[in-house]
Amino acid sequence: MSSHKDNGKTYSPKPINLSMKLADLGEREAIRRLTKHIEHSVAVGIGDDCAAIKLGTDFLLITTDIVAEHTHLPPEATGFQIGWFVTAINLSDIAAKGGRPLGLTLSIGVPASEDIAVLEEIGRGANLCATKHDATIVGGDTKEASQMLVSGAAVGLVKKMDFMPRKGSQVDDIVCVTGPLGRAGGALHALKYLNKGKAALIKDLLEPNPRIPEGQAAAATHGITSSMDISDGLASSLYQLKEINNIGFKIYWDKIPQATTAKKFAGGKPEKEKDFVLYSGGDYELLFTVKPKLLERVTKAIQSIGGHLYPIGAVIEDHDIYLMEKKTKIVIENRGYEHFL
Amino acid sequence: MSSHKDNGKTYSPKPINLSMKLADLGEREAIRRLTKHIEHSVAVGIGDDCAAIKLGTDFLLITTDIVAEHTHLPPEATGFQIGWFVTAINLSDIAAKGGRPLGLTLSIGVPASEDIAVLEEIGRGANLCATKHDATIVGGDTKEASQMLVSGAAVGLVKKMDFMPRKGSQVDDIVCVTGPLGRAGGALHALKYLNKGKAALIKDLLEPNPRIPEGQAAAATHGITSSMDISDGLASSLYQLKEINNIGFKIYWDKIPQATTAKKFAGGKPEKEKDFVLYSGGDYELLFTVKPKLLERVTKAIQSIGGHLYPIGAVIEDHDIYLMEKKTKIVIENRGYEHFL
């Protein structure tokens, strides 16, 4: 669950052999191993953005996400941004299920040699992200570790009837996203060769705004048939929905809202642009499939809270994911961000 | 919150200087820094075992605890034990507030070179500990890291009127614990020089049973005025209650139930015995102050679920913590396990 919340790396599947190290697995497979022996009595378990536990007429939503310093964060990341980021990616999971956040905890492994100011900064960033999105940091733990590692856990609440699972897409449903894609992918790419304006790039990467109001507005319409957050990139997210729902997608390239910086940093190269928009993670928009008859209702509900909804394609019976561009139709590849690779 | 869940190390306060590293702080001070900028709207916040959020007539309890491989776990610890331990110490926080566990999440930073079997083992240990204590592992996340770090977060539920906070001790209340102390301290000590029987010692250290039924039984009596789990040792826990409640304690040495192994590994040295029983963490029993008139009711309630309650002393007005032994009365020192030292 919540297993794939990062920026930029790409992967291609590798064969599994017998003397296996974690480096040979994708992150999702690693989580499957971790949860292999776990007995579930929860309503919706591992494999969705959050676990959902029945609580009267509500579901209690629980999620956790962990970020490691050297492998997930650019060296320029401030403590404030680390705190914001961990909070945001956990809240994004609550948002994807239509939830109202109740509280978050942070637990931090930190080198003993670290300047203590960083802890205050992590707390400040986490608090600002939380309060901006109607959440509260309710607790924390710290322990000495050889590198910085920040883990968040978030709980939220959603009416059972409003809960938006990953499973439920029907053929002809409209595929929608809540905002422009490619911002984080473009920023991660530009960070490698730009010396100026790095602060803005890192902000694009590490200070996403979880779509909490959009998630709640969409959930209340009962027009959403499946929902997840786009943490690993659009392509990877679509492949996850395809697997769960046993369907396919056609996506119209011209309809995908693009971050202005994605086009800018692609420098006119269409392949780079696609890399940022389709195959890079870190934008934390929501991905919905919507009942065609209720598309207008969902759009209006999201607009009423100041958000946006962009229809970008449709669910198809065929078990493939196509990108429709002018007169061409190509298969979108199954790659995006996944860890241990 | 939940800031001090480990075994064996001792600490003494150090002066704080200006160019400060985490190694100069205690772990509790580090958590105070982390939470300095955090705004609270929760009912009971940082500083208690769990945060408590109002949810109708209930409190939703949330806690998090993190364990680092090299600094917190003996090298012989198995994946199963790491999973059990992280689950147990999080559930222990729920137990201390009288809560019913709802679910736990695990998030794990793990080296890419690690054998994947360890993830299955962590999951198996966590699951067994959870199911044994009426809880469920509901989700997980894994990320690559330079060392193994396992963070857990647990949520639980308790009726508002049953919630047992840390704050509430009154003069003349009876101090009680739910089981023998010194098992973990003795085991940690013996591990250093014993070559035989290590497996049993590590089991004593890493497979504690969180006192979930004891916590719930005690909470229902409304006889408990303050409660916490003894994660850092009895002395450290008493000092924490003393600070919060502005009271003191007298504790009778002969009344403290001792783990048989504590006496055994102390080899007849009274100072070692006291080290294990008073100043070592990791036993995860509950520490209560009980209204004198309701002591019998609390005792019977805990016995009715197969548990034990041992009165070991009383709350006093004097702001000191005394150990009464035969005809002597000494001040218990403020030391126990705390991290970053």
Short mmCIF file of C-alpha atoms in Angstrom, two decimals, chain A:
data_model
loop_
_atom_site.label_atom_id
_atom_site.label_comp_id
_atom_site.label_asym_id
_atom_site.label_seq_id
_atom_site.Cartn_x
_atom_site.Cartn_y
_atom_site.Cartn_z
CA MET A 1 0.00 0.00 0.00
CA SER A 2 1.10 3.51 -0.78
CA SER A 3 4.06 1.79 -2.18
CA HIS A 4 5.37 3.98 -4.88
CA LYS A 5 5.62 7.61 -4.09
CA ASP A 6 8.64 9.05 -5.72
CA ASN A 7 10.13 11.05 -8.46
CA GLY A 8 11.69 10.35 -11.73
CA LYS A 9 13.43 7.00 -11.88
CA THR A 10 12.37 4.60 -14.58
CA TYR A 11 12.30 0.84 -14.52
CA SER A 12 11.78 -2.16 -16.70
CA PRO A 13 10.76 -5.57 -15.33
CA LYS A 14 13.56 -8.01 -14.56
CA PRO A 15 13.39 -11.79 -14.32
CA ILE A 16 13.30 -13.13 -10.76
CA ASN A 17 16.00 -15.64 -9.79
CA LEU A 18 16.54 -17.77 -6.73
CA SER A 19 19.20 -16.01 -4.65
CA MET A 20 17.27 -12.82 -4.65
CA LYS A 21 18.24 -9.44 -3.31
CA LEU A 22 15.90 -6.53 -2.91
CA ALA A 23 17.67 -4.80 -5.78
CA ASP A 24 16.24 -7.49 -8.08
CA LEU A 25 12.65 -6.72 -7.11
CA GLY A 26 10.45 -3.80 -7.88
CA GLU A 27 9.12 -1.94 -4.89
CA ARG A 28 5.60 -3.23 -5.39
CA GLU A 29 6.88 -6.83 -5.38
CA ALA A 30 8.85 -6.06 -2.22
CA ILE A 31 5.66 -4.89 -0.53
CA ARG A 32 3.89 -8.04 -1.71
CA ARG A 33 6.61 -10.07 0.03
CA LEU A 34 6.31 -8.02 3.19
CA THR A 35 2.58 -8.58 3.32
CA LYS A 36 2.57 -12.22 2.19
CA HIS A 37 1.94 -13.63 5.66
CA ILE A 38 -0.47 -11.00 6.81
CA GLU A 39 -4.08 -11.92 7.55
CA HIS A 40 -6.62 -9.32 6.60
CA SER A 41 -9.81 -8.51 8.35
CA VAL A 42 -9.97 -5.00 6.97
CA ALA A 43 -12.45 -3.83 4.41
CA VAL A 44 -9.93 -2.77 1.79
CA GLY A 45 -6.36 -3.81 2.30
CA ILE A 46 -2.94 -3.74 0.82
CA GLY A 47 -2.86 -2.76 -2.83
CA ASP A 48 -5.01 0.34 -2.49
CA ASP A 49 -3.73 3.82 -1.56
CA CYS A 50 -5.03 3.41 1.98
CA ALA A 51 -6.33 0.59 4.11
CA ALA A 52 -9.93 1.12 5.11
CA ILE A 53 -11.33 -0.16 8.39
CA LYS A 54 -15.06 -0.22 9.10
CA LEU A 55 -16.03 2.22 11.83
CA GLY A 56 -19.82 2.51 12.06
CA THR A 57 -21.00 4.17 8.85
CA ASP A 58 -17.46 5.35 8.05
CA PHE A 59 -14.21 3.91 6.88
CA LEU A 60 -11.13 4.81 8.87
CA LEU A 61 -8.35 5.30 6.33
CA ILE A 62 -4.75 4.48 7.22
CA THR A 63 -1.66 4.87 5.09
CA THR A 64 2.10 5.07 5.49
CA ASP A 65 4.91 6.39 3.27
CA ILE A 66 8.61 6.48 3.90
CA VAL A 67 11.29 8.65 2.28
CA ALA A 68 15.05 8.05 2.43
CA GLU A 69 17.52 10.89 2.18
CA HIS A 70 20.05 9.71 -0.36
CA THR A 71 17.78 7.76 -2.68
CA HIS A 72 14.69 9.96 -2.69
CA LEU A 73 15.69 13.52 -2.00
CA PRO A 74 17.98 15.88 -3.90
CA PRO A 75 20.90 17.04 -1.73
CA GLU A 76 19.56 20.61 -1.84
CA ALA A 77 16.32 19.57 -0.09
CA THR A 78 15.79 21.53 3.13
CA GLY A 79 14.41 20.09 6.36
CA PHE A 80 11.28 22.16 5.75
CA GLN A 81 10.81 20.51 2.36
CA ILE A 82 11.41 17.01 3.68
CA GLY A 83 8.71 17.61 6.30
CA TRP A 84 6.32 19.05 3.71
CA PHE A 85 6.96 16.24 1.25
CA VAL A 86 6.40 13.34 3.63
CA THR A 87 3.22 14.97 4.91
CA ALA A 88 1.97 15.71 1.39
CA ILE A 89 2.50 12.21 0.01
CA ASN A 90 0.67 10.65 2.94
CA LEU A 91 -2.22 13.13 2.66
CA SER A 92 -2.35 12.43 -1.08
CA ASP A 93 -3.29 8.82 -0.28
CA ILE A 94 -6.11 10.03 1.96
CA ALA A 95 -7.21 12.44 -0.81
CA ALA A 96 -7.35 9.64 -3.38
CA LYS A 97 -9.94 7.78 -1.29
CA GLY A 98 -12.11 10.87 -0.74
CA GLY A 99 -11.05 11.14 2.89
CA ARG A 100 -10.98 13.90 5.46
CA PRO A 101 -7.58 13.81 7.18
CA LEU A 102 -7.66 13.30 10.95
CA GLY A 103 -4.00 13.29 11.88
CA LEU A 104 -0.48 12.32 10.93
CA THR A 105 2.52 10.97 12.76
CA LEU A 106 6.15 11.34 11.71
CA SER A 107 8.95 9.02 12.66
CA ILE A 108 12.47 9.94 11.80
CA GLY A 109 15.73 8.06 11.72
CA VAL A 110 18.49 10.63 11.90
CA PRO A 111 22.30 10.57 12.21
CA ALA A 112 23.57 11.61 15.66
CA SER A 113 25.89 14.10 13.92
CA GLU A 114 22.99 15.96 12.29
CA ASP A 115 22.40 19.59 13.29
CA ILE A 116 19.30 19.63 15.46
CA ALA A 117 17.90 22.61 13.57
CA VAL A 118 16.87 20.16 10.86
CA LEU A 119 14.37 18.50 13.21
CA GLU A 120 12.65 21.81 13.89
CA GLU A 121 12.59 22.50 10.15
CA ILE A 122 11.09 19.10 9.36
CA GLY A 123 8.44 19.76 12.00
CA ARG A 124 7.75 23.23 10.61
CA GLY A 125 7.38 21.97 7.02
CA ALA A 126 5.18 19.07 8.10
CA ASN A 127 3.00 21.36 10.18
CA LEU A 128 2.53 23.92 7.42
CA CYS A 129 1.61 21.28 4.86
CA ALA A 130 -0.77 19.64 7.34
CA THR A 131 -2.55 22.81 8.47
CA LYS A 132 -2.86 24.04 4.86
CA HIS A 133 -4.74 20.83 4.09
CA ASP A 134 -6.94 20.64 7.19
CA ALA A 135 -4.77 18.06 8.90
CA THR A 136 -2.75 17.97 12.11
CA ILE A 137 0.56 16.40 13.02
CA VAL A 138 -0.33 14.51 16.17
CA GLY A 139 2.88 12.77 17.11
CA GLY A 140 6.39 11.78 16.28
CA ASP A 141 9.30 9.55 17.14
CA THR A 142 13.02 9.92 16.45
CA LYS A 143 15.83 7.40 16.57
CA GLU A 144 19.47 7.46 15.66
CA ALA A 145 20.24 6.00 12.23
CA SER A 146 23.10 6.01 9.75
CA GLN A 147 21.14 8.15 7.28
CA MET A 148 18.07 10.31 7.42
CA LEU A 149 14.83 8.44 6.86
CA VAL A 150 11.44 10.01 7.40
CA SER A 151 8.31 7.94 7.67
CA GLY A 152 4.82 9.34 7.87
CA ALA A 153 1.53 7.70 8.68
CA ALA A 154 -1.82 9.35 8.13
CA VAL A 155 -5.34 8.52 9.22
CA GLY A 156 -8.51 9.90 7.74
CA LEU A 157 -12.22 9.32 7.65
CA VAL A 158 -14.65 8.85 4.77
CA LYS A 159 -18.30 7.80 4.66
CA LYS A 160 -18.47 4.18 3.50
CA MET A 161 -20.75 5.14 0.64
CA ASP A 162 -18.31 7.86 -0.50
CA PHE A 163 -15.13 5.75 -0.42
CA MET A 164 -13.34 5.69 -3.81
CA PRO A 165 -11.48 2.39 -4.28
CA ARG A 166 -8.99 1.53 -7.02
CA LYS A 167 -11.26 -1.26 -8.21
CA GLY A 168 -14.44 -0.38 -10.07
CA SER A 169 -13.60 0.97 -13.55
CA GLN A 170 -16.17 0.09 -16.23
CA VAL A 171 -15.75 0.14 -20.00
CA ASP A 172 -16.61 3.61 -21.40
CA ASP A 173 -15.86 5.39 -18.12
CA ILE A 174 -14.05 8.69 -18.65
CA VAL A 175 -10.44 8.92 -17.46
CA CYS A 176 -9.72 12.22 -15.69
CA VAL A 177 -6.87 13.92 -13.83
CA THR A 178 -7.03 16.85 -11.41
CA GLY A 179 -4.10 18.93 -12.69
CA PRO A 180 -1.14 19.33 -15.01
CA LEU A 181 1.39 16.51 -15.26
CA GLY A 182 5.13 16.60 -15.85
CA ARG A 183 6.07 19.28 -13.35
CA ALA A 184 8.08 16.98 -11.09
CA GLY A 185 9.59 15.02 -13.98
CA GLY A 186 10.68 18.23 -15.70
CA ALA A 187 12.12 19.61 -12.50
CA LEU A 188 14.08 16.43 -11.74
CA HIS A 189 15.53 16.48 -15.26
CA ALA A 190 16.40 20.20 -15.19
CA LEU A 191 18.09 19.86 -11.80
CA LYS A 192 20.78 17.80 -13.51
CA TYR A 193 22.00 20.55 -15.85
CA LEU A 194 20.67 23.89 -14.55
CA ASN A 195 22.60 25.90 -12.04
CA LYS A 196 20.17 28.78 -11.79
CA GLY A 197 16.68 28.59 -10.40
CA LYS A 198 17.28 25.36 -8.50
CA ALA A 199 15.13 26.49 -5.59
CA ALA A 200 12.04 26.67 -7.81
CA LEU A 201 12.78 23.23 -9.25
CA ILE A 202 13.14 21.65 -5.86
CA LYS A 203 9.92 23.34 -4.79
CA ASP A 204 8.22 21.75 -7.84
CA LEU A 205 9.55 18.39 -6.69
CA LEU A 206 9.12 18.51 -2.94
CA GLU A 207 6.20 20.79 -2.20
CA PRO A 208 3.23 19.20 -3.94
CA ASN A 209 -0.26 20.04 -2.73
CA PRO A 210 -2.28 16.92 -1.97
CA ARG A 211 -5.68 17.13 -3.63
CA ILE A 212 -7.72 16.82 -0.43
CA PRO A 213 -10.66 19.10 -1.42
CA GLU A 214 -10.78 17.61 -4.93
CA GLY A 215 -10.92 14.09 -3.49
CA GLN A 216 -13.73 14.93 -1.08
CA ALA A 217 -15.73 16.83 -3.72
CA ALA A 218 -15.39 13.97 -6.21
CA ALA A 219 -16.29 11.34 -3.61
CA ALA A 220 -19.53 13.08 -2.67
CA THR A 221 -20.82 12.91 -6.27
CA HIS A 222 -20.74 9.09 -6.35
CA GLY A 223 -19.64 9.47 -9.95
CA ILE A 224 -16.13 8.03 -9.48
CA THR A 225 -15.69 4.34 -10.29
CA SER A 226 -11.99 4.14 -9.40
CA SER A 227 -9.43 6.49 -7.95
CA MET A 228 -5.75 6.61 -7.08
CA ASP A 229 -3.04 9.24 -6.80
CA ILE A 230 -0.45 9.54 -9.56
CA SER A 231 2.63 9.13 -7.44
CA ASP A 232 4.65 7.02 -9.89
CA GLY A 233 3.59 8.70 -13.12
CA LEU A 234 0.49 8.46 -15.30
CA ALA A 235 1.61 5.38 -17.26
CA SER A 236 2.44 3.38 -14.14
CA SER A 237 -0.83 4.41 -12.49
CA LEU A 238 -2.88 3.42 -15.53
CA TYR A 239 -1.15 0.02 -15.61
CA GLN A 240 -2.01 -0.50 -11.95
CA LEU A 241 -5.69 0.30 -12.61
CA LYS A 242 -5.64 -1.93 -15.70
CA GLU A 243 -4.37 -4.89 -13.67
CA ILE A 244 -6.87 -4.43 -10.86
CA ASN A 245 -9.85 -3.79 -13.12
CA ASN A 246 -9.00 -6.08 -16.02
CA ILE A 247 -9.66 -3.38 -18.61
CA GLY A 248 -7.61 -1.06 -20.84
CA PHE A 249 -7.41 2.63 -21.66
CA LYS A 250 -7.14 4.98 -24.58
CA ILE A 251 -5.57 8.27 -23.62
CA TYR A 252 -5.52 11.36 -25.87
CA TRP A 253 -2.13 13.05 -25.75
CA ASP A 254 -3.54 16.46 -26.67
CA LYS A 255 -5.99 16.34 -23.78
CA ILE A 256 -3.43 15.70 -21.05
CA PRO A 257 -2.82 18.97 -19.20
CA GLN A 258 0.91 19.63 -19.21
CA ALA A 259 2.89 21.61 -16.69
CA THR A 260 4.40 24.63 -18.49
CA THR A 261 7.81 23.63 -17.18
CA ALA A 262 7.49 20.14 -18.70
CA LYS A 263 7.32 21.66 -22.21
CA LYS A 264 10.04 24.18 -21.36
CA PHE A 265 12.56 21.67 -20.03
CA ALA A 266 11.84 19.19 -22.84
CA GLY A 267 13.41 21.73 -25.22
CA GLY A 268 11.14 20.83 -28.12
CA LYS A 269 11.91 17.10 -27.91
CA PRO A 270 8.60 15.19 -27.95
CA GLU A 271 10.16 12.09 -26.37
CA LYS A 272 11.38 14.10 -23.37
CA GLU A 273 7.98 15.73 -23.02
CA LYS A 274 6.36 12.29 -22.90
CA ASP A 275 8.95 11.14 -20.41
CA PHE A 276 7.98 13.96 -18.05
CA VAL A 277 4.21 13.76 -18.57
CA LEU A 278 3.65 10.00 -18.85
CA TYR A 279 6.58 8.27 -17.25
CA SER A 280 7.72 10.46 -14.34
CA GLY A 281 6.31 10.37 -10.84
CA GLY A 282 5.93 13.03 -8.23
CA ASP A 283 3.03 15.19 -9.43
CA TYR A 284 0.53 13.78 -6.91
CA GLU A 285 -2.55 14.63 -8.93
CA LEU A 286 -5.55 12.32 -8.65
CA LEU A 287 -6.49 9.88 -11.40
CA PHE A 288 -10.20 9.04 -11.68
CA THR A 289 -12.41 6.94 -13.87
CA VAL A 290 -15.81 8.62 -14.02
CA LYS A 291 -19.27 7.38 -15.00
CA PRO A 292 -19.94 9.13 -18.35
CA LYS A 293 -23.39 10.30 -17.28
CA LEU A 294 -22.00 11.90 -14.13
CA LEU A 295 -18.98 13.61 -15.66
CA GLU A 296 -20.65 17.01 -15.57
CA ARG A 297 -21.67 16.58 -11.94
CA VAL A 298 -18.13 15.57 -10.95
CA THR A 299 -16.60 18.44 -12.94
CA LYS A 300 -18.89 21.00 -11.29
CA ALA A 301 -18.29 19.60 -7.82
CA ILE A 302 -14.54 19.89 -8.24
CA GLN A 303 -14.80 23.36 -9.79
CA SER A 304 -16.99 24.46 -6.88
CA ILE A 305 -14.05 24.02 -4.51
CA GLY A 306 -11.68 25.82 -6.89
CA GLY A 307 -10.24 22.67 -8.46
CA HIS A 308 -10.00 21.36 -12.01
CA LEU A 309 -10.95 18.16 -13.77
CA TYR A 310 -9.42 17.21 -17.12
CA PRO A 311 -10.92 14.33 -19.13
CA ILE A 312 -8.00 12.67 -20.93
CA GLY A 313 -9.39 9.41 -22.27
CA ALA A 314 -11.66 6.46 -21.71
CA VAL A 315 -11.78 2.93 -20.34
CA ILE A 316 -11.78 0.28 -23.08
CA GLU A 317 -12.45 -3.45 -23.14
CA ASP A 318 -9.16 -4.22 -24.88
CA HIS A 319 -6.43 -5.01 -22.30
CA ASP A 320 -3.98 -2.44 -23.58
CA ILE A 321 -3.19 1.15 -22.88
CA TYR A 322 -3.05 3.30 -26.00
CA LEU A 323 -1.83 6.82 -26.54
CA MET A 324 -3.84 8.52 -29.28
CA GLU A 325 -1.89 11.32 -30.94
CA LYS A 326 -3.21 12.97 -34.07
CA LYS A 327 -3.55 10.01 -36.43
CA THR A 328 -1.26 7.61 -34.57
CA LYS A 329 -2.10 5.09 -31.88
CA ILE A 330 0.78 3.66 -29.87
CA VAL A 331 0.93 1.47 -26.79
CA ILE A 332 1.95 3.32 -23.62
CA GLU A 333 4.81 1.46 -21.95
CA ASN A 334 4.56 0.03 -18.46
CA ARG A 335 7.28 2.07 -16.83
CA GLY A 336 7.54 4.85 -14.32
CA TYR A 337 9.02 5.32 -10.93
CA GLU A 338 9.54 2.25 -8.84
CA HIS A 339 12.14 1.68 -6.22
CA PHE A 340 14.93 -0.88 -5.60
CA LEU A 341 16.01 -0.42 -9.21
#
